[in-house]
Coordinates of C-alpha atoms and ligand atoms in Angstrom, one line a residue:
X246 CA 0.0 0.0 0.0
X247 CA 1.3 3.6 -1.1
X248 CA -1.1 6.5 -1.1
X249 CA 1.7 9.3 -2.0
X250 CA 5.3 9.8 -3.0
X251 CA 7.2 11.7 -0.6
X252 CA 9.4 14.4 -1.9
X253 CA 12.5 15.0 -0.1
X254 CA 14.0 18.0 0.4
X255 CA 17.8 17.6 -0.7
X256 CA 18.5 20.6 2.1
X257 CA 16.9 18.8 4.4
X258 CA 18.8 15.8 3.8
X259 CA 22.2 17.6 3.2
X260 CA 21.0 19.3 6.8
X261 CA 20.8 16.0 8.7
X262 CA 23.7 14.8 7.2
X263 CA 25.7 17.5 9.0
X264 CA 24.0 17.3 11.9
X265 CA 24.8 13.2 11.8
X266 CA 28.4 14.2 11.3
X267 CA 29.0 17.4 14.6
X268 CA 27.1 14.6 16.5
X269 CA 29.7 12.0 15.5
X270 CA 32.3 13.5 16.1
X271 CA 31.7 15.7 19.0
X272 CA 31.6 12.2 20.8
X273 CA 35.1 11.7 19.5
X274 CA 36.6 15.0 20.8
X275 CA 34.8 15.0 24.0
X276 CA 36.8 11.4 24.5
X277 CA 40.3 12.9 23.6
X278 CA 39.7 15.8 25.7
X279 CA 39.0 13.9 28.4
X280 CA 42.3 12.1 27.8
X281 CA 44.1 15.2 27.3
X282 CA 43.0 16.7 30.6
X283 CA 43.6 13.5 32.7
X284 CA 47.0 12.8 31.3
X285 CA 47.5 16.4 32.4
X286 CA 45.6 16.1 36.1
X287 CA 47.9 12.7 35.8
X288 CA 51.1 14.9 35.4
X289 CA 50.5 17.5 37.6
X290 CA 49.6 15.4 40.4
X291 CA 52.2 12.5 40.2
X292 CA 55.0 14.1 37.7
X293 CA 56.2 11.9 35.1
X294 CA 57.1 8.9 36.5
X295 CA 58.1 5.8 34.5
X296 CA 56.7 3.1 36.5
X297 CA 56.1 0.0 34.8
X298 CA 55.6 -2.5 37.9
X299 CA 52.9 0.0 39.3
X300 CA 49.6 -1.4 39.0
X301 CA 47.7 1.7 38.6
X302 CA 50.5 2.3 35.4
X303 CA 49.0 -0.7 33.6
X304 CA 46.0 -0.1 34.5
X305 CA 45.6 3.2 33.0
X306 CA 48.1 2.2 30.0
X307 CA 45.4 -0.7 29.0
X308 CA 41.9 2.1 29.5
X309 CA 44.1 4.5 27.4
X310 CA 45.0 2.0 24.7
X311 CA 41.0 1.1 25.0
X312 CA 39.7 4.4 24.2
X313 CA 41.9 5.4 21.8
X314 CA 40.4 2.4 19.4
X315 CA 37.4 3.3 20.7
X316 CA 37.7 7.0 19.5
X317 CA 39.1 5.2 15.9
X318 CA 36.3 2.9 15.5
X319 CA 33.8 5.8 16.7
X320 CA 35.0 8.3 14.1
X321 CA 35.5 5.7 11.5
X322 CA 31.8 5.2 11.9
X323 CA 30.7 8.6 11.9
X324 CA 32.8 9.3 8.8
X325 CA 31.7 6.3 7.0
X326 CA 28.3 6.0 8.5
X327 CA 28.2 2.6 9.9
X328 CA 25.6 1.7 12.0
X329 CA 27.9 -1.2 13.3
X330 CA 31.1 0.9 13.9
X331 CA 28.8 3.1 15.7
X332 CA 27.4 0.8 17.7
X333 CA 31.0 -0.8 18.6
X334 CA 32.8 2.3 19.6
X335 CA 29.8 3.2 21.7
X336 CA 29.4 -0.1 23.8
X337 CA 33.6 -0.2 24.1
X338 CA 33.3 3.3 25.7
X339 CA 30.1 2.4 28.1
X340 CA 32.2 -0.9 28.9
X341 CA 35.6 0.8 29.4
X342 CA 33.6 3.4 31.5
X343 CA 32.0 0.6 33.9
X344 CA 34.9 -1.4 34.2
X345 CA 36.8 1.7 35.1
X346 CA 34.4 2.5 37.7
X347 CA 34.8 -0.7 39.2
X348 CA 38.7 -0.8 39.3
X349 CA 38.3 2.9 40.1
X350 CA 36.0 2.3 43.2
X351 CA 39.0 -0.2 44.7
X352 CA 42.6 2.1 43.2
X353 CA 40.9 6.0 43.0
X354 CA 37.2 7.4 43.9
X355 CA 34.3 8.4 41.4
X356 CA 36.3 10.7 38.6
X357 CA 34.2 13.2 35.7
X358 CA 36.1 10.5 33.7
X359 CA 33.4 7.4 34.2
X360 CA 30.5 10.2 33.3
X361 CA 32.4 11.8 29.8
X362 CA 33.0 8.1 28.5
X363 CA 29.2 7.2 29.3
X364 CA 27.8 10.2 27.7
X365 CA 30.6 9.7 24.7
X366 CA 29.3 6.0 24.8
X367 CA 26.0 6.9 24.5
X368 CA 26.3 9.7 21.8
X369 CA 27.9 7.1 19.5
X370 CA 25.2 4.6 19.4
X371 CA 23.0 7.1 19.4
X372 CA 24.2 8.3 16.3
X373 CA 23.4 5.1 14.6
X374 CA 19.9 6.0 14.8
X375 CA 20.9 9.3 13.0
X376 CA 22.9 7.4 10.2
X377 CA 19.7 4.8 9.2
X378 CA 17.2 7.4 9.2
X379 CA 19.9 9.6 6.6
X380 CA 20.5 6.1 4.9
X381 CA 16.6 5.3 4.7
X382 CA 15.7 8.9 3.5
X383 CA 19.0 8.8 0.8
X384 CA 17.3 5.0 -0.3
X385 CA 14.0 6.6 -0.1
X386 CA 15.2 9.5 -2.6
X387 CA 16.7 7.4 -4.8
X388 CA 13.6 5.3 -5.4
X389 CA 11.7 8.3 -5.9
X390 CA 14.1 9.7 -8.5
X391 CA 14.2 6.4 -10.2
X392 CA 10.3 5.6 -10.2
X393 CA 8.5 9.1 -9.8
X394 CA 5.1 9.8 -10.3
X395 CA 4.3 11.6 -13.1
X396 CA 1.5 13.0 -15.6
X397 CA 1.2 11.9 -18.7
X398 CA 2.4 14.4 -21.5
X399 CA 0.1 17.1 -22.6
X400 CA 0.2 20.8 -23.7
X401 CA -1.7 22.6 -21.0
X402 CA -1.5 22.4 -17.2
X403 CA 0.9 20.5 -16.8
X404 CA 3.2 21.6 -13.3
X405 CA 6.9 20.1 -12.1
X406 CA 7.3 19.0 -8.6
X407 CA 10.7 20.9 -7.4
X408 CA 12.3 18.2 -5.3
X409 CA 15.3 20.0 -4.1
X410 CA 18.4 22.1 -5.6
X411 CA 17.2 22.7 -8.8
X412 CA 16.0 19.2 -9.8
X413 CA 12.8 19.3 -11.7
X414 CA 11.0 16.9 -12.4
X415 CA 9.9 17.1 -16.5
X416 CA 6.1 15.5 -17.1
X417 CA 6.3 16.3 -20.4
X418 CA 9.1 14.3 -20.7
X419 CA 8.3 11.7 -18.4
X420 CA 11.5 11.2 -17.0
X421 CA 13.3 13.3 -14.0
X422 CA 15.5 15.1 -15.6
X423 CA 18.3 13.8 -13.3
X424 CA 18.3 10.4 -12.1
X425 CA 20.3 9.5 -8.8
X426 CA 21.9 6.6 -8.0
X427 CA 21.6 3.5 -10.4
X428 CA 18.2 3.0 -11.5
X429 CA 16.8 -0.7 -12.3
X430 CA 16.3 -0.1 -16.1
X431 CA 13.3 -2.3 -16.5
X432 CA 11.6 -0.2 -13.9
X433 CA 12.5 3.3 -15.4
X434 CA 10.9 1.7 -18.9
X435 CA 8.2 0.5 -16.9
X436 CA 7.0 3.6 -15.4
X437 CA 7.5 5.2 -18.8
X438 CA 5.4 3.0 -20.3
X439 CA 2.4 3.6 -18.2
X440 CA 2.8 6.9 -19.2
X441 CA 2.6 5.9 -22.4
X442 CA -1.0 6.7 -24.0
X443 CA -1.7 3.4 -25.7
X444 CA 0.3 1.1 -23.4
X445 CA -1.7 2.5 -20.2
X446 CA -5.1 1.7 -22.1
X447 CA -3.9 -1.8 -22.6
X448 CA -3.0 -1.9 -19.3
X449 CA -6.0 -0.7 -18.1
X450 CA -8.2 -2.9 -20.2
X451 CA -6.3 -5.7 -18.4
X452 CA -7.0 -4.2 -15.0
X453 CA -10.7 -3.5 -15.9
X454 CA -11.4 -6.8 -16.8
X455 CA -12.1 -6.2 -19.9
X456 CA -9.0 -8.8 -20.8
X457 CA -8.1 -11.8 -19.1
X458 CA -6.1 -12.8 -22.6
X459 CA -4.9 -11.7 -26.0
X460 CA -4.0 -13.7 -28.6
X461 CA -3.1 -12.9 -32.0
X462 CA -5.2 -13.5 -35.1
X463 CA -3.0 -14.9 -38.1
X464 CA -4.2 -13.7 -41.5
X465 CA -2.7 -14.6 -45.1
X466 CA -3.5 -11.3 -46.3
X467 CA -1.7 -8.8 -43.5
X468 CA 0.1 -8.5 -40.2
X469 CA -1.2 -11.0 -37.4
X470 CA -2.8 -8.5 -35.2
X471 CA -5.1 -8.6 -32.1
X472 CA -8.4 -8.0 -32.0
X473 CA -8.8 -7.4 -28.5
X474 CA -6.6 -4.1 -29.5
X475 CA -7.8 -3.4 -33.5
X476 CA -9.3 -0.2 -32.0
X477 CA -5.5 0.8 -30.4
X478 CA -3.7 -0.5 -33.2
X479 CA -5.6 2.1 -35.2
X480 CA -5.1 4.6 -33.7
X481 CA -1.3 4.5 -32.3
X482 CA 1.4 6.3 -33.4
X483 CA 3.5 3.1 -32.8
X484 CA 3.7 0.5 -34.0
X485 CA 1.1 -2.3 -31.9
X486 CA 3.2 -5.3 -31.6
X487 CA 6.5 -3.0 -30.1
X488 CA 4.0 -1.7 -27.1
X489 CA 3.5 -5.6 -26.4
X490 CA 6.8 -6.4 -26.6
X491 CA 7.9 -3.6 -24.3
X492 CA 5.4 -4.3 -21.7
X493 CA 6.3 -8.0 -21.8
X494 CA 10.4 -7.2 -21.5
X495 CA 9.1 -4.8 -18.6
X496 CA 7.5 -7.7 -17.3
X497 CA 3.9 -6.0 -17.1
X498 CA 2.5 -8.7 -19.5
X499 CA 3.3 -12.3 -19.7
X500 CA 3.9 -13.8 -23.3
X501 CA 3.4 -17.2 -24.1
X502 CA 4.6 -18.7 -27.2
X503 CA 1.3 -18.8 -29.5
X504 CA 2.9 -19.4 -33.3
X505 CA 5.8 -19.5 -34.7
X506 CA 5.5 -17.9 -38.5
X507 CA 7.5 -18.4 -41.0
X508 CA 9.1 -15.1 -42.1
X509 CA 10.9 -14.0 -45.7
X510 CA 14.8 -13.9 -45.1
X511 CA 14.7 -11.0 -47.9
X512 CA 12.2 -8.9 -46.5
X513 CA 11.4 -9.8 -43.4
X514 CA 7.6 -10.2 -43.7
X515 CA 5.7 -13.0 -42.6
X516 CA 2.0 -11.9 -44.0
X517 CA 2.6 -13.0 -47.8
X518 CA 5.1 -16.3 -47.2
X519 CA 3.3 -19.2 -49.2
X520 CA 4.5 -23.0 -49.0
X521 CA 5.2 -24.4 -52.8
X522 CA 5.1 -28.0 -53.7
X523 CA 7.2 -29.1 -56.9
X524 CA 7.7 -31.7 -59.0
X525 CA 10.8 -33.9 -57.9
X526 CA 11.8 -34.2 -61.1
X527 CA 11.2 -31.1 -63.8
X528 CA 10.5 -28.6 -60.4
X529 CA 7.5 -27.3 -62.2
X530 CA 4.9 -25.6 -59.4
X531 CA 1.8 -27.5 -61.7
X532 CA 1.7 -30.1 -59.0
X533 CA -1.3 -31.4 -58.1
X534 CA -2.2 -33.4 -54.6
X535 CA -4.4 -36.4 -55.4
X536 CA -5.4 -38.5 -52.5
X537 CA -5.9 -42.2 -52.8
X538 CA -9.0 -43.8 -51.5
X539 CA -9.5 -47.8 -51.5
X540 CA -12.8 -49.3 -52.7
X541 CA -12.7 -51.7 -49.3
X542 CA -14.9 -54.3 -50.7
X543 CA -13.4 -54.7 -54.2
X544 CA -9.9 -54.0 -52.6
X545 CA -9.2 -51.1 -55.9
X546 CA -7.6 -48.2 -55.3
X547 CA -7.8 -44.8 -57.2
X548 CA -7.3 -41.6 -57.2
X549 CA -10.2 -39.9 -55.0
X550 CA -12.0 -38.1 -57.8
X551 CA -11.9 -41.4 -60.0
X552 CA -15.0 -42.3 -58.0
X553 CA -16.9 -39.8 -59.2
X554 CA -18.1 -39.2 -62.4
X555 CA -21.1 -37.6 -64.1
X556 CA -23.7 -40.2 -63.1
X557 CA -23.0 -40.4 -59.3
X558 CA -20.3 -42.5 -57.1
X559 CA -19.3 -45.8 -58.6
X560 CA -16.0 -48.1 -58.4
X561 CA -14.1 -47.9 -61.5
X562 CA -13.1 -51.6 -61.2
X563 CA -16.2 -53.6 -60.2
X564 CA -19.4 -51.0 -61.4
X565 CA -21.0 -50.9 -58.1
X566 CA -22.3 -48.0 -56.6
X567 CA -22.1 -46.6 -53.3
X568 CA -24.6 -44.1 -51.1
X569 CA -21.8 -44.6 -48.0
X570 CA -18.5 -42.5 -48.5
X571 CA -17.6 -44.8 -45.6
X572 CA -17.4 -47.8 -48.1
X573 CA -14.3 -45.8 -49.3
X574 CA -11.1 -45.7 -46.8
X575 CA -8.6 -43.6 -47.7
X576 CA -4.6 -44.6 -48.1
X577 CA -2.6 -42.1 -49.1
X578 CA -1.6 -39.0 -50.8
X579 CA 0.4 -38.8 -54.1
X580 CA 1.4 -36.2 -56.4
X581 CA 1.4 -35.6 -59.9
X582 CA 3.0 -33.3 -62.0
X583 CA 0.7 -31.4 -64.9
X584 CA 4.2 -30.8 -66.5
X585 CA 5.7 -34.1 -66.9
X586 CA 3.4 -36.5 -66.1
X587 CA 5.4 -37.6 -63.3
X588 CA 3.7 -39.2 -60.2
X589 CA 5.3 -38.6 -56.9
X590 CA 5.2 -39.0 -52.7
X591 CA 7.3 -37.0 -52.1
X592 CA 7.6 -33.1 -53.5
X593 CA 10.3 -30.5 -53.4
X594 CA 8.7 -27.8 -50.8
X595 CA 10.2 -24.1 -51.2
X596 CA 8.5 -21.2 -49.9
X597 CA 7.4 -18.3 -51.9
X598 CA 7.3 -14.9 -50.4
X599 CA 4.8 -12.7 -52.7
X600 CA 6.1 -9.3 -51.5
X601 CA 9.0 -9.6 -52.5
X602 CA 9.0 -12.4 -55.0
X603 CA 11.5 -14.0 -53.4
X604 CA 11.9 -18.2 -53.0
X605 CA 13.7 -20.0 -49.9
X606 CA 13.9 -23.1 -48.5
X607 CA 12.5 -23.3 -45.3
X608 CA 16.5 -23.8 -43.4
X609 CA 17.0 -20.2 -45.1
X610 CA 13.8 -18.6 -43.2
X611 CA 13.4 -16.8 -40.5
X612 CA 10.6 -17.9 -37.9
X613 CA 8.7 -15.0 -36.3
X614 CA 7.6 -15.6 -32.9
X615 CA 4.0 -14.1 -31.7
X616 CA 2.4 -14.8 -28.4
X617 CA -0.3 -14.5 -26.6
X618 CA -0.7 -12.1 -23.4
X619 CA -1.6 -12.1 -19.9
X620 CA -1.5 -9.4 -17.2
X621 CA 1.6 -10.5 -15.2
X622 CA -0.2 -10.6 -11.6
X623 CA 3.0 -9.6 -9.5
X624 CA 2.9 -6.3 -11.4
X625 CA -1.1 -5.7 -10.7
X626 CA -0.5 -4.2 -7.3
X627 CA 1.4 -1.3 -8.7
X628 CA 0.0 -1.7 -12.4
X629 CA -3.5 -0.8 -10.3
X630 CA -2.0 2.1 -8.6
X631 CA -0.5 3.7 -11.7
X632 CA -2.8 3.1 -13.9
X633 CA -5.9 3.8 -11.7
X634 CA -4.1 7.5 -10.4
X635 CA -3.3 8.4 -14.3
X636 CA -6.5 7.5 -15.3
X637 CA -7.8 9.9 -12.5
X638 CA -6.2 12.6 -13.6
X639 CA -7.2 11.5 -17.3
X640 CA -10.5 12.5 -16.0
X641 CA -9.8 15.8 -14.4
X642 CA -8.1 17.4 -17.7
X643 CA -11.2 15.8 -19.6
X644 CA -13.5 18.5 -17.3
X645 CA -10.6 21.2 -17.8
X646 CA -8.8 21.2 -14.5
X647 CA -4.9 21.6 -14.2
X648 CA -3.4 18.2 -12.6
X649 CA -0.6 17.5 -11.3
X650 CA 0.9 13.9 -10.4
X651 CA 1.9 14.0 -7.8
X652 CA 1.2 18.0 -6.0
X653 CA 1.7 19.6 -3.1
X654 CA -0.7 21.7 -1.4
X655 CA -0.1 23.5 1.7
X656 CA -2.4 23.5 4.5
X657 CA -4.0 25.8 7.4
X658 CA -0.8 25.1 9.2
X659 CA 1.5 26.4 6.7
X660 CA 2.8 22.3 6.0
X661 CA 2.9 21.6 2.3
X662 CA 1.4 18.2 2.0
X663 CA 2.2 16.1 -0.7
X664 CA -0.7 14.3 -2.1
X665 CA -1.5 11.6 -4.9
X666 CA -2.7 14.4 -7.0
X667 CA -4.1 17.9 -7.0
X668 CA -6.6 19.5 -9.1
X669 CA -7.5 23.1 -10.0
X670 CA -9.6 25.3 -12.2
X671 CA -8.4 29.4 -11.6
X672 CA -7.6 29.9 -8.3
X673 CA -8.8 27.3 -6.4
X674 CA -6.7 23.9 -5.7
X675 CA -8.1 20.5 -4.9
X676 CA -6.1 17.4 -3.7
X677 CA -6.9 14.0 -4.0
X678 CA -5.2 11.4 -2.3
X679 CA -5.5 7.7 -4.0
X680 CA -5.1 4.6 -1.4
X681 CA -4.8 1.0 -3.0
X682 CA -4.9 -2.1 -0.7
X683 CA -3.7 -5.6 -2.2
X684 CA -6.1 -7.3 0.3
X685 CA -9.7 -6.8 -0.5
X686 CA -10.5 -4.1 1.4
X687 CA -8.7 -0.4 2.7
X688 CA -8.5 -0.2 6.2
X689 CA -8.3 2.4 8.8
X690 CA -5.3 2.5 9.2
X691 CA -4.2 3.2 5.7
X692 CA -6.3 6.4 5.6
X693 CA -4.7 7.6 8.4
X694 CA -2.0 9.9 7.0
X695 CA -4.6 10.6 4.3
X696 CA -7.1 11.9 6.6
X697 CA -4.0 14.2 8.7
X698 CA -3.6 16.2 5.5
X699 CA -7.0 16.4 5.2
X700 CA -7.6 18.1 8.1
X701 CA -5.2 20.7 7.5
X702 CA -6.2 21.4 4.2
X703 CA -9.4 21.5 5.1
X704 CA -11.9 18.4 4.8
X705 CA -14.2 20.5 1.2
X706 CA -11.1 20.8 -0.9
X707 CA -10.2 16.9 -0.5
X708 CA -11.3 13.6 -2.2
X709 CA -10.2 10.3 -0.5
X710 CA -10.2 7.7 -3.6
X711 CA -10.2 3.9 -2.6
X712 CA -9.2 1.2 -4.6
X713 CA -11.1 -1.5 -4.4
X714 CA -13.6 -0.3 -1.7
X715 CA -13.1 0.5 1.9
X716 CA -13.4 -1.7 5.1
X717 CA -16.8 -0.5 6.7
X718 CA -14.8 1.6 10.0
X719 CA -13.0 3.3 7.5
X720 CA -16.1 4.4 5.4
X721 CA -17.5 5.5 8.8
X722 CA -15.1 7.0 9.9
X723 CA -14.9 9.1 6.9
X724 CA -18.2 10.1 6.5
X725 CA -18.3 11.0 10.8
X726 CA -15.7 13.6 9.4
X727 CA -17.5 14.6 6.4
X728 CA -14.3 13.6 4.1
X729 CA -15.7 13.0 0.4
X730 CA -14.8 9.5 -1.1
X731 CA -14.9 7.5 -4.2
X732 CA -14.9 3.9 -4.3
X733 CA -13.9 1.6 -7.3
X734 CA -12.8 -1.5 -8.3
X735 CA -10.4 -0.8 -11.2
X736 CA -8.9 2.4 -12.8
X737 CA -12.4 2.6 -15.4
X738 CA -14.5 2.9 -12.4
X739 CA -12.2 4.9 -10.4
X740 CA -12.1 7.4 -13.4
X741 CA -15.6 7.5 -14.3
X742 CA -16.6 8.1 -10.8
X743 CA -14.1 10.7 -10.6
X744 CA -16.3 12.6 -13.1
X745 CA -19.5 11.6 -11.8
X746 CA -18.4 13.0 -8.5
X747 CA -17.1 16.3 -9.8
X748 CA -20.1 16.2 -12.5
X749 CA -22.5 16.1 -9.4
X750 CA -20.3 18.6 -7.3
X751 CA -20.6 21.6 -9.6
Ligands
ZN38 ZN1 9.9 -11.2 -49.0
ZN39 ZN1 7.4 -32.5 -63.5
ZN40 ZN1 -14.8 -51.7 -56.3

């Protein structure tokens, strides 16, 4: 379940990253202070003595030698944010700092020591909390610049999202016009290709249940094409068969092998490839296919057409006539050449292609593979939610408002709240937050964060949109705090009662 996509504010980030870093290493110089000052207390007090054999020499040796890896470790952790360095360095220190207040409490009395490696201790792991939440936020960012939301492309009212320093997301384009990090290729396509105009209806049909399964239709006379999609293949700018194939390599369909066709190695078309039979012997093309049919109770065999003749069906051999056709079994095929005369079992087979008038043998072609398509159903959750919140917004620029996939719009508070979408004719701005479940219903609790910005923003300028339907507490809870809703199943019924809702509103 995702009902928005947070934008991250790269000074906010840069901002925690500093403060992950003073934190870090304040702990460190706290600890070498507090070395610096006792080795100087140690001085003062004692004067440098060499003394190897004293106890309270090794002792203090081995704690010194102790926190200096421990500082090491602590700042290698800062510097390199490591949760586990972190949390090392810190429990050495706490350790150090108990077991020198238990050697302390028999050589020396309590010391500011003990309570400085404590509170350095405790600083360090502390600052592993710091370093996953700037490591979650980064990863967070990084999937948001490699999969963002966006609107499909479009002339008018169309806005970018600024998410941070001067990185701008392009709609038009459909792409951010920076990506960070290393982006998983097929999922960049992917999102592209909901985007996409006639891949998103295809989609969608699959979603709406329109389509459970395409297959293609194989015709002598053109392309194989599928009728499911005639209507799309009309219309598209692209050509059909490259939208399938991308959405299969993106894994949003599933192809299964459906035919293999027998393509021209010349030119590459499959729609005008004939199969030729010719005479073994002259390779004349005037072959024709006789098949050979045994009178059962005479035991004579002919060619099939011998048994007919102008005055009905009779045996050429023994005269008699016949109402059955199952009196005749048949045996076999032959061939025989108009040419030469020649009678044959086996013929030469070429294939012909008639657009380009072009003759191979069939180890020469090249075999065309064409499948048939499923929705893939690991890809449905997400398929649903980008499909269904595109096919929103379809809606809204169909009744003239400005969209934007996803927008921000600030509430009572001053917060700006990111949303699934917003909407707005002139002056006024709408949001709309969309809320998918992959279990049957949205709950509660999945509202939630919906329902904060909503309050803020103020309950009239909102639209809570459900797919498929909402668990019963969350539909009264909703309409307790007179929150508008919209129900549906799939991104056709989300979309058309998007407009019926909007229809009845104004
Ligand atoms: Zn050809
Ligand atoms: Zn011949
Ligand atoms: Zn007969």
């Amino acid at each position: 379940m995702r009902n928005n996509i947070r934008v991250f504010d790269e000074d906010r980030l840069e901002a925690r990253r500093l403060t992950l870093r003073l934190v870090g290493l304040s702990g460190v110089i706290i600890l070498i202070v507090s070395i610096i000052v006792s080795g100087i207390f140690y001085i003062t007090a004692r004067g440098l003595a060499w003394a190897p054999g004293d106890m309270g020499f090794i002792y203090s040796s081995v704690l010194t030698i102790g926190f200096i890896i421990s500082i090491g470790t602590g700042l290698f952790g800062a510097i390199r944010e490591s949760e586990e360095f972190l949390i090392l360095a810190g429990t050495a220190c706490i350790v150090l700092a108990v077991l020198n207040k238990v050697f302390t409490n028999i050589l020396y009395s309590w010391s500011y020591m003990e309570i400085v490696f404590l509170l350095a201790g405790a600083i360090m792991i502390m600052d592993r909390f710091h370093v996953r939440r700037v490591k979650i936020a980064r990863k967070l960012k990084e999937e948001m610049a490699v999969a963002p939301m966006q609107k499909p492309g479009g002339p008018v009212g169309i806005e970018g999202i600024r998410v941070g320093r001067g990185r701008i997301f392009d709609f038009r384009e459909g792409t951010p016009l920076e990506v960070r990090g290393t982006p998983e290729p097929a999922d960049t396509w992917r999102m592209k290709l909901y985007h996409d105009k006639d891949a998103r209806e295809i989609v969608r049909r699959f979603l709406s249940s329109d389509l459970k399964y395409i297959e293609p239709e194989i015709k002598t006379s053109t392309k194989p094409s599928y009728p499911e999609l005639a209507d799309i293949e009309k219309t598209t700018t692209r050509d059909l068969q490259s939208i399938l194939d991308e959405l299969a390599e993106t894994g949003v369909l599933v192809g299964e092998l459906y035919e293999k066709l027998i393509t021209c190695p010349r030119c590459h078309q499959s729609s005008k490839v004939f199969l030729r039979s010719k005479c073994s012997k002259c390779d004349s093309r005037k072959v024709r296919k006789n098949r050979l049919v045994e009178h059962t109770e005479c035991g004579a065999i002919y060619k099939e057409d011998e048994y007919y003749g102008t005055e009905g069906s009779k045996c050429p051999k023994c005269g008699k006539t016949f109402q059955h056709e199952t009196e005749l079994e048949p045996i076999g095929v032959t061939y025989e050449c108009e040419a030469c005369g020649n009678v044959f079992n086996d013929p030469k087979q070429a294939y012909y292609c008639r657009n380009c008038a072009y003759e191979f043998q069939f180890e020469n072609c090249e075999l065309e593979d064409l499948y048939s398509y499923t929705l893939n159903e690991k890809i449905k959750p997400e398929a649903l939610e980008k499909i269904s919140v595109l096919s929103v917004a379809d809606a809204l620029e169909g009744l003239g408002y400005k969209t934007s996939v996803p927008g921000v719009l600030s509430g009572r508070s001053g917060v700006g709240h990111e949303f699934t979408l917003t909407y707005s004719r002139g002056e006024r701005r709408f949001a709309v937050d969309l809320v998918t479940s992959e279990g049957p219903e949205v709950n509660l609790r999945m509202i939630l964060p919906s329902y904060a910005k909503f309050i803020d923003v103020g309950a009239e300028r909102c639209l809570l949109i459900a797919v498929p339907r909402l668990a019963d507490q969350a539909r009264d809870y909703l309409e307790a705090n007179k929150i508008p809703y919209i129900e549906g199943e799939n991104p056709t019924d989300v979309s058309l009662k998007t407009r019926h809702y909007l229809e009845s509103a104004t």
